[in-house]
mmCIF file of C-alpha atoms and ligand atoms in Angstrom:
data_model
loop_
_atom_site.group_PDB
_atom_site.id
_atom_site.type_symbol
_atom_site.label_atom_id
_atom_site.label_comp_id
_atom_site.label_asym_id
_atom_site.label_seq_id
_atom_site.Cartn_x
_atom_site.Cartn_y
_atom_site.Cartn_z
ATOM 1 C CA VAL A 228 130.172 112.349 128.515
ATOM 2 C CA LYS A 229 131.000 109.263 126.598
ATOM 3 C CA ILE A 230 134.462 108.800 125.123
ATOM 4 C CA VAL A 231 134.099 106.965 121.733
ATOM 5 C CA ARG A 232 137.258 105.504 120.324
ATOM 6 C CA SER A 233 135.837 103.556 117.602
ATOM 7 C CA ILE A 234 134.977 105.154 114.198
ATOM 8 C CA ARG A 235 132.286 102.655 113.517
ATOM 9 C CA LYS A 236 130.703 103.224 116.856
ATOM 10 C CA MET A 237 130.874 107.046 116.337
ATOM 11 C CA GLN A 238 129.078 106.565 113.097
ATOM 12 C CA LEU A 239 126.336 104.435 114.682
ATOM 13 C CA LEU A 240 125.932 107.002 117.505
ATOM 14 C CA SER A 241 125.508 109.769 114.966
ATOM 15 C CA ARG A 242 123.153 107.721 112.772
ATOM 16 C CA ASP A 243 121.049 106.981 115.840
ATOM 17 C CA ALA A 244 120.873 110.556 116.699
ATOM 18 C CA ARG A 245 119.757 111.526 113.378
ATOM 19 C CA LEU A 246 117.094 108.775 113.257
ATOM 20 C CA ARG A 247 115.728 110.323 116.542
ATOM 21 C CA ARG A 248 115.744 113.695 114.597
ATOM 22 C CA LYS A 249 118.374 115.121 116.921
ATOM 23 C CA SER A 250 120.622 117.976 115.667
ATOM 24 C CA ILE A 251 124.298 117.402 116.009
ATOM 25 C CA GLY A 252 126.788 120.291 116.875
ATOM 26 C CA PHE A 253 130.440 119.442 116.445
ATOM 27 C CA VAL A 254 133.608 120.975 117.793
ATOM 28 C CA PRO A 255 136.829 119.582 116.259
ATOM 29 C CA THR A 256 139.826 120.017 118.579
ATOM 30 C CA MET A 257 143.348 118.591 119.265
ATOM 31 C CA GLY A 258 142.674 118.751 122.986
ATOM 32 C CA ALA A 259 144.487 120.726 125.729
ATOM 33 C CA LEU A 260 141.181 122.613 125.798
ATOM 34 C CA HIS A 261 141.196 126.268 126.859
ATOM 35 C CA ALA A 262 138.665 129.018 127.094
ATOM 36 C CA GLY A 263 138.512 129.405 123.303
ATOM 37 C CA HIS A 264 137.401 125.831 122.893
ATOM 38 C CA LEU A 265 134.915 126.173 125.696
ATOM 39 C CA SER A 266 133.260 129.102 123.981
ATOM 40 C CA LEU A 267 132.780 126.852 120.848
ATOM 41 C CA ILE A 268 131.401 124.023 123.131
ATOM 42 C CA ARG A 269 129.016 126.303 124.785
ATOM 43 C CA ARG A 270 127.694 127.633 121.542
ATOM 44 C CA ALA A 271 127.206 124.145 120.292
ATOM 45 C CA ARG A 272 125.504 123.097 123.412
ATOM 46 C CA LEU A 273 122.963 126.027 123.076
ATOM 47 C CA ASP A 274 122.369 125.320 119.363
ATOM 48 C CA SER A 275 122.164 121.532 119.190
ATOM 49 C CA ASP A 276 120.517 118.421 120.805
ATOM 50 C CA ILE A 277 123.810 116.449 120.739
ATOM 51 C CA VAL A 278 127.241 117.856 121.197
ATOM 52 C CA THR A 279 130.402 115.916 119.928
ATOM 53 C CA VAL A 280 133.918 117.091 120.533
ATOM 54 C CA SER A 281 136.710 115.486 118.833
ATOM 55 C CA ILE A 282 140.186 115.201 120.446
ATOM 56 C CA PHE A 283 142.657 114.102 117.989
ATOM 57 C CA VAL A 284 146.245 115.436 117.533
ATOM 58 C CA ASN A 285 146.352 115.099 113.832
ATOM 59 C CA PRO A 286 149.664 113.944 112.539
ATOM 60 C CA THR A 287 149.119 114.895 108.937
ATOM 61 C CA GLN A 288 148.876 118.541 109.747
ATOM 62 C CA PHE A 289 152.291 118.703 111.328
ATOM 63 C CA GLY A 290 155.479 119.197 109.278
ATOM 64 C CA PRO A 291 158.344 116.741 109.812
ATOM 65 C CA HIS A 292 160.187 119.298 112.172
ATOM 66 C CA GLU A 293 157.108 120.584 113.938
ATOM 67 C CA ASP A 294 155.828 119.945 117.472
ATOM 68 C CA PHE A 295 153.584 116.812 116.851
ATOM 69 C CA LYS A 296 155.373 114.759 119.603
ATOM 70 C CA LYS A 297 155.406 117.492 122.139
ATOM 71 C CA TYR A 298 151.798 118.686 121.622
ATOM 72 C CA PRO A 299 150.090 118.752 124.909
ATOM 73 C CA ARG A 300 147.912 115.598 125.488
ATOM 74 C CA MET A 301 145.631 115.702 128.561
ATOM 75 C CA LEU A 302 142.617 113.535 127.935
ATOM 76 C CA SER A 303 141.422 113.123 131.570
ATOM 77 C CA ARG A 304 141.495 116.895 132.203
ATOM 78 C CA ASP A 305 139.795 117.480 128.777
ATOM 79 C CA ALA A 306 137.071 115.037 129.466
ATOM 80 C CA ALA A 307 136.348 116.587 132.821
ATOM 81 C CA LEU A 308 135.944 119.946 131.147
ATOM 82 C CA CYS A 309 133.737 118.387 128.502
ATOM 83 C CA ARG A 310 131.556 116.690 131.193
ATOM 84 C CA LYS A 311 131.118 120.033 132.946
ATOM 85 C CA GLU A 312 129.963 121.692 129.689
ATOM 86 C CA GLY A 313 127.388 118.889 129.054
ATOM 87 C CA VAL A 314 129.234 117.350 125.985
ATOM 88 C CA ASP A 315 127.504 114.072 124.987
ATOM 89 C CA PHE A 316 130.375 112.478 123.084
ATOM 90 C CA ILE A 317 134.122 112.794 122.916
ATOM 91 C CA PHE A 318 135.411 111.244 119.684
ATOM 92 C CA TYR A 319 138.921 110.042 120.460
ATOM 93 C CA PRO A 320 140.258 107.837 117.577
ATOM 94 C CA SER A 321 143.577 106.483 117.047
ATOM 95 C CA ALA A 322 145.894 107.797 114.203
ATOM 96 C CA ALA A 323 145.906 104.248 112.842
ATOM 97 C CA ALA A 324 142.159 104.128 112.525
ATOM 98 C CA MET A 325 141.893 107.533 111.100
ATOM 99 C CA TYR A 326 144.542 106.871 108.517
ATOM 100 C CA PRO A 327 144.320 103.272 107.628
ATOM 101 C CA LYS A 328 147.432 101.491 105.985
ATOM 102 C CA GLY A 329 147.470 102.032 102.298
ATOM 103 C CA ASP A 330 145.150 105.081 102.305
ATOM 104 C CA LYS A 331 145.406 107.241 99.277
ATOM 105 C CA THR A 332 142.857 109.926 99.593
ATOM 106 C CA PHE A 333 143.432 113.492 100.699
ATOM 107 C CA VAL A 334 141.420 116.641 100.521
ATOM 108 C CA THR A 335 143.099 119.774 99.296
ATOM 109 C CA VAL A 336 141.725 123.259 98.924
ATOM 110 C CA GLU A 337 143.840 124.784 96.311
ATOM 111 C CA ASP A 338 145.191 128.291 96.187
ATOM 112 C CA LEU A 339 143.962 129.290 99.730
ATOM 113 C CA SER A 340 146.004 126.701 101.303
ATOM 114 C CA SER A 341 149.276 127.871 99.947
ATOM 115 C CA LYS A 342 148.972 131.426 101.352
ATOM 116 C CA LEU A 343 149.866 133.022 104.730
ATOM 117 C CA CYS A 344 150.576 130.056 107.135
ATOM 118 C CA GLY A 345 150.574 127.663 104.063
ATOM 119 C CA LEU A 346 153.722 129.340 102.792
ATOM 120 C CA PHE A 347 155.524 128.478 105.954
ATOM 121 C CA ARG A 348 153.775 125.193 106.820
ATOM 122 C CA PRO A 349 153.422 123.301 103.446
ATOM 123 C CA GLY A 350 151.035 120.538 103.661
ATOM 124 C CA HIS A 351 149.417 121.745 106.887
ATOM 125 C CA PHE A 352 146.138 122.815 105.437
ATOM 126 C CA LYS A 353 145.980 119.596 103.353
ATOM 127 C CA GLY A 354 146.243 117.732 106.681
ATOM 128 C CA VAL A 355 143.502 119.913 108.282
ATOM 129 C CA THR A 356 141.078 119.614 105.403
ATOM 130 C CA THR A 357 141.569 115.827 105.137
ATOM 131 C CA VAL A 358 140.965 115.139 108.846
ATOM 132 C CA VAL A 359 137.991 117.546 109.031
ATOM 133 C CA ALA A 360 136.357 116.028 105.933
ATOM 134 C CA LYS A 361 136.843 112.529 107.669
ATOM 135 C CA PHE A 362 135.303 113.929 110.933
ATOM 136 C CA PHE A 363 132.262 115.243 108.945
ATOM 137 C CA ASN A 364 131.854 111.904 107.379
ATOM 138 C CA ILE A 365 132.042 110.024 110.673
ATOM 139 C CA ILE A 366 129.976 112.500 112.842
ATOM 140 C CA ASN A 367 127.569 113.901 110.270
ATOM 141 C CA PRO A 368 127.151 117.248 112.154
ATOM 142 C CA ASP A 369 124.547 119.813 111.224
ATOM 143 C CA VAL A 370 126.847 122.593 112.408
ATOM 144 C CA ALA A 371 130.677 122.550 113.032
ATOM 145 C CA TYR A 372 132.282 125.331 115.165
ATOM 146 C CA PHE A 373 135.714 126.939 114.477
ATOM 147 C CA GLY A 374 137.454 129.825 116.105
ATOM 148 C CA GLN A 375 138.329 133.103 114.328
ATOM 149 C CA LYS A 376 141.894 132.803 115.871
ATOM 150 C CA ASP A 377 142.602 130.323 113.025
ATOM 151 C CA ALA A 378 141.059 132.572 110.352
ATOM 152 C CA GLN A 379 142.665 130.971 107.455
ATOM 153 C CA GLN A 380 141.650 127.528 108.586
ATOM 154 C CA ALA A 381 138.025 128.659 108.910
ATOM 155 C CA ILE A 382 138.000 130.227 105.487
ATOM 156 C CA ILE A 383 139.476 127.046 103.828
ATOM 157 C CA ILE A 384 137.018 124.763 105.612
ATOM 158 C CA LYS A 385 134.113 126.995 104.525
ATOM 159 C CA GLN A 386 135.407 126.634 101.060
ATOM 160 C CA MET A 387 135.743 122.893 101.333
ATOM 161 C CA ALA A 388 132.271 122.379 102.657
ATOM 162 C CA ARG A 389 130.882 124.541 99.943
ATOM 163 C CA ASP A 390 132.912 122.923 97.029
ATOM 164 C CA LEU A 391 132.081 119.391 98.188
ATOM 165 C CA HIS A 392 128.418 120.120 98.819
ATOM 166 C CA MET A 393 128.971 118.882 102.462
ATOM 167 C CA PRO A 394 125.546 119.278 104.373
ATOM 168 C CA VAL A 395 127.033 121.177 107.298
ATOM 169 C CA SER A 396 127.096 124.770 108.350
ATOM 170 C CA ILE A 397 130.349 126.261 109.542
ATOM 171 C CA ARG A 398 130.197 128.668 112.303
ATOM 172 C CA VAL A 399 133.131 130.936 113.238
ATOM 173 C CA LEU A 400 133.263 132.388 116.690
ATOM 174 C CA PRO A 401 135.396 135.257 117.993
ATOM 175 C CA THR A 402 138.842 134.794 119.303
ATOM 176 C CA VAL A 403 139.006 134.405 123.116
ATOM 177 C CA ARG A 404 141.893 136.375 124.674
ATOM 178 C CA GLU A 405 143.756 136.457 127.963
ATOM 179 C CA LYS A 406 143.376 139.550 130.097
ATOM 180 C CA ASP A 407 146.454 141.083 128.427
ATOM 181 C CA GLY A 408 145.194 140.379 124.805
ATOM 182 C CA LEU A 409 147.074 137.241 124.115
ATOM 183 C CA ALA A 410 144.906 134.881 121.848
ATOM 184 C CA MET A 411 144.011 131.694 123.690
ATOM 185 C CA SER A 412 145.961 128.859 122.199
ATOM 186 C CA SER A 413 147.019 125.441 123.297
ATOM 187 C CA ARG A 414 150.518 126.318 122.270
ATOM 188 C CA ASN A 415 150.611 129.146 124.864
ATOM 189 C CA LEU A 416 151.573 126.331 127.250
ATOM 190 C CA TYR A 417 155.054 126.072 125.646
ATOM 191 C CA LEU A 418 155.901 129.676 126.538
ATOM 192 C CA SER A 419 158.345 130.459 129.364
ATOM 193 C CA GLU A 420 157.375 133.310 131.775
ATOM 194 C CA ALA A 421 159.468 135.763 129.847
ATOM 195 C CA GLU A 422 158.015 134.653 126.512
ATOM 196 C CA ARG A 423 154.459 134.666 127.904
ATOM 197 C CA ARG A 424 154.922 138.290 128.905
ATOM 198 C CA GLY A 425 156.527 139.242 125.511
ATOM 199 C CA ALA A 426 153.745 137.338 123.509
ATOM 200 C CA VAL A 427 151.364 140.338 124.274
ATOM 201 C CA VAL A 428 153.155 142.149 121.503
ATOM 202 C CA LEU A 429 151.138 140.087 118.903
ATOM 203 C CA SER A 430 147.743 141.514 119.923
ATOM 204 C CA GLN A 431 149.450 144.946 120.578
ATOM 205 C CA ALA A 432 150.621 145.025 116.935
ATOM 206 C CA ILE A 433 147.132 144.110 115.709
ATOM 207 C CA ARG A 434 145.566 146.904 117.889
ATOM 208 C CA GLU A 435 148.163 149.344 116.604
ATOM 209 C CA ALA A 436 147.132 148.404 113.097
ATOM 210 C CA ARG A 437 143.405 148.819 113.742
ATOM 211 C CA GLN A 438 144.074 152.228 115.227
ATOM 212 C CA MET A 439 146.175 153.412 112.228
ATOM 213 C CA ILE A 440 143.421 152.260 109.895
ATOM 214 C CA GLN A 441 140.787 153.902 112.060
ATOM 215 C CA LYS A 442 142.810 157.127 111.886
ATOM 216 C CA GLY A 443 142.683 156.913 108.070
ATOM 217 C CA VAL A 444 145.951 155.154 107.061
ATOM 218 C CA ARG A 445 145.068 153.220 103.923
ATOM 219 C CA ASN A 446 148.579 152.098 102.707
ATOM 220 C CA PRO A 447 149.024 148.574 104.048
ATOM 221 C CA ARG A 448 152.903 148.915 103.734
ATOM 222 C CA LEU A 449 152.831 151.690 106.299
ATOM 223 C CA VAL A 450 150.739 149.573 108.733
ATOM 224 C CA ILE A 451 152.815 146.354 108.328
ATOM 225 C CA ALA A 452 156.092 148.274 108.884
ATOM 226 C CA LYS A 453 154.832 149.681 112.058
ATOM 227 C CA MET A 454 153.627 146.294 113.206
ATOM 228 C CA LYS A 455 156.924 144.639 112.465
ATOM 229 C CA ALA A 456 158.781 147.366 114.160
ATOM 230 C CA LEU A 457 156.806 146.877 117.260
ATOM 231 C CA ILE A 458 157.317 143.149 117.250
ATOM 232 C CA ARG A 459 160.964 143.371 116.552
ATOM 233 C CA LYS A 460 161.468 145.767 119.647
ATOM 234 C CA LYS A 461 160.596 142.683 121.764
ATOM 235 C CA GLY A 462 163.603 140.512 121.993
ATOM 236 C CA ASN A 463 163.480 136.741 121.143
ATOM 237 C CA THR A 464 160.882 137.186 118.289
ATOM 238 C CA ARG A 465 161.081 136.189 114.630
ATOM 239 C CA VAL A 466 158.249 137.183 112.156
ATOM 240 C CA ASP A 467 157.132 134.506 109.661
ATOM 241 C CA TYR A 468 154.723 137.021 108.078
ATOM 242 C CA VAL A 469 152.598 140.039 108.859
ATOM 243 C CA SER A 470 150.088 140.599 106.122
ATOM 244 C CA ILE A 471 146.921 142.513 105.280
ATOM 245 C CA VAL A 472 144.884 140.607 102.815
ATOM 246 C CA ASP A 473 141.379 140.424 101.174
ATOM 247 C CA ILE A 474 139.028 138.286 103.234
ATOM 248 C CA CYS A 475 138.008 136.159 100.243
ATOM 249 C CA GLY A 476 141.148 135.255 98.349
ATOM 250 C CA LEU A 477 143.674 135.965 101.050
ATOM 251 C CA ASN A 478 145.674 138.165 98.606
ATOM 252 C CA PRO A 479 147.700 141.134 99.936
ATOM 253 C CA VAL A 480 145.802 144.282 99.359
ATOM 254 C CA GLN A 481 147.394 147.381 97.675
ATOM 255 C CA ARG A 482 145.016 149.610 99.440
ATOM 256 C CA ILE A 483 142.985 149.087 102.644
ATOM 257 C CA ARG A 484 139.313 149.324 101.820
ATOM 258 C CA GLY A 485 136.290 146.972 102.194
ATOM 259 C CA LYS A 486 136.749 144.052 104.502
ATOM 260 C CA VAL A 487 140.350 142.991 105.082
ATOM 261 C CA LEU A 488 142.245 140.524 107.354
ATOM 262 C CA ILE A 489 145.188 141.656 109.313
ATOM 263 C CA ALA A 490 147.133 138.443 110.081
ATOM 264 C CA LEU A 491 150.447 137.549 111.456
ATOM 265 C CA ALA A 492 152.607 134.644 112.532
ATOM 266 C CA VAL A 493 155.500 135.159 114.978
ATOM 267 C CA TRP A 494 157.918 132.922 116.675
ATOM 268 C CA MET A 495 158.300 133.643 120.330
ATOM 269 C CA GLY A 496 161.515 131.707 121.117
ATOM 270 C CA LYS A 497 160.692 128.258 119.832
ATOM 271 C CA THR A 498 156.949 128.681 119.877
ATOM 272 C CA ARG A 499 155.119 129.828 116.679
ATOM 273 C CA LEU A 500 152.072 131.915 117.427
ATOM 274 C CA ILE A 501 149.329 133.369 115.221
ATOM 275 C CA ASP A 502 146.702 136.060 115.586
ATOM 276 C CA ASN A 503 144.516 138.111 113.292
ATOM 277 C CA SER A 504 141.483 140.640 113.182
ATOM 278 C CA THR A 505 139.250 141.762 110.516
ATOM 279 C CA VAL A 506 138.674 145.441 109.657
ATOM 280 C CA GLU A 507 136.103 146.997 107.613
ATOM 281 C CA VAL A 508 136.780 150.293 105.866
ATOM 282 C CA PRO A 509 133.920 151.850 103.749
ATOM 283 C CA TYR A 510 134.852 152.214 100.123
ATOM 284 C CA ALA A 511 135.460 155.918 99.541
HETATM 285 O O1 PAF B 2005 142.144 123.788 114.862
HETATM 286 C C1 PAF B 2005 142.538 122.661 115.330
HETATM 287 O O2 PAF B 2005 142.603 122.376 116.511
HETATM 288 C C2 PAF B 2005 142.777 121.721 114.244
HETATM 289 O O3 PAF B 2005 143.322 122.277 113.122
HETATM 290 C C3 PAF B 2005 141.518 120.805 113.867
HETATM 291 C C4 PAF B 2005 140.415 121.716 113.196
HETATM 292 C C5 PAF B 2005 140.991 120.128 115.024
HETATM 293 C C6 PAF B 2005 141.910 119.777 112.814
HETATM 294 O O4 PAF B 2005 142.820 118.973 113.385
#
């Protein structure tokens, strides 16, 4: 695996691959790779001739009081994992290069970016779409891979690629979970032992919601109330939101039918975790 720090070099490598008619699979990450990232990399490895993984803790997607400074950075470990998975290039740019002095251009997907997590993390998705658009320009991938764990992010990026006619397919792969159900996330590293044990309540709440819906409950308020009660029973938690929304517009549904997204964001102590699941209920 070759670590590429220069934007120009990365562009030339991608152009060279294209000239040789090689397909490019791209996995954007902020590093601290876990099994969720590895599932994306493996899929990319199966699908594409060249696999590029970006590792960049993107400052513009963090709020002023968020965890940008303490976000885990472990390049040599990540590089070893990438090498083992047969990754061709790790794109590892500096923030100064990605955001040159005097830059004035940002990419925003309106509406979708201000819902769910966007309500609690203003500017977050603007940072995500801007950096992903930059990556697409630099790496020129045929396919880019995202995890369903960040469901809202994946929906927003699909919208951006569609609206801006970006010649890239967006593939979204299932959430990878720990044995007890906790969704894999680099932020799980922040959890104390007790918080880690408690964090299982997120996936439990989602499982409970799915069961209620399977049993025929169609009133989202009942499902959400049950989920919140379950979460609150665990100490040291604070709910940002628990929502059931339509999968296209991310608007809260009045009745559960068709394909809906059950999504939540919950603080375990000082760590904000998210999880979600889609459920499909036939229209009666
Ligand atoms: O999902 C992430 O890790 C980040 O939001 C992404 C897509 C790499 C952009 O910084």
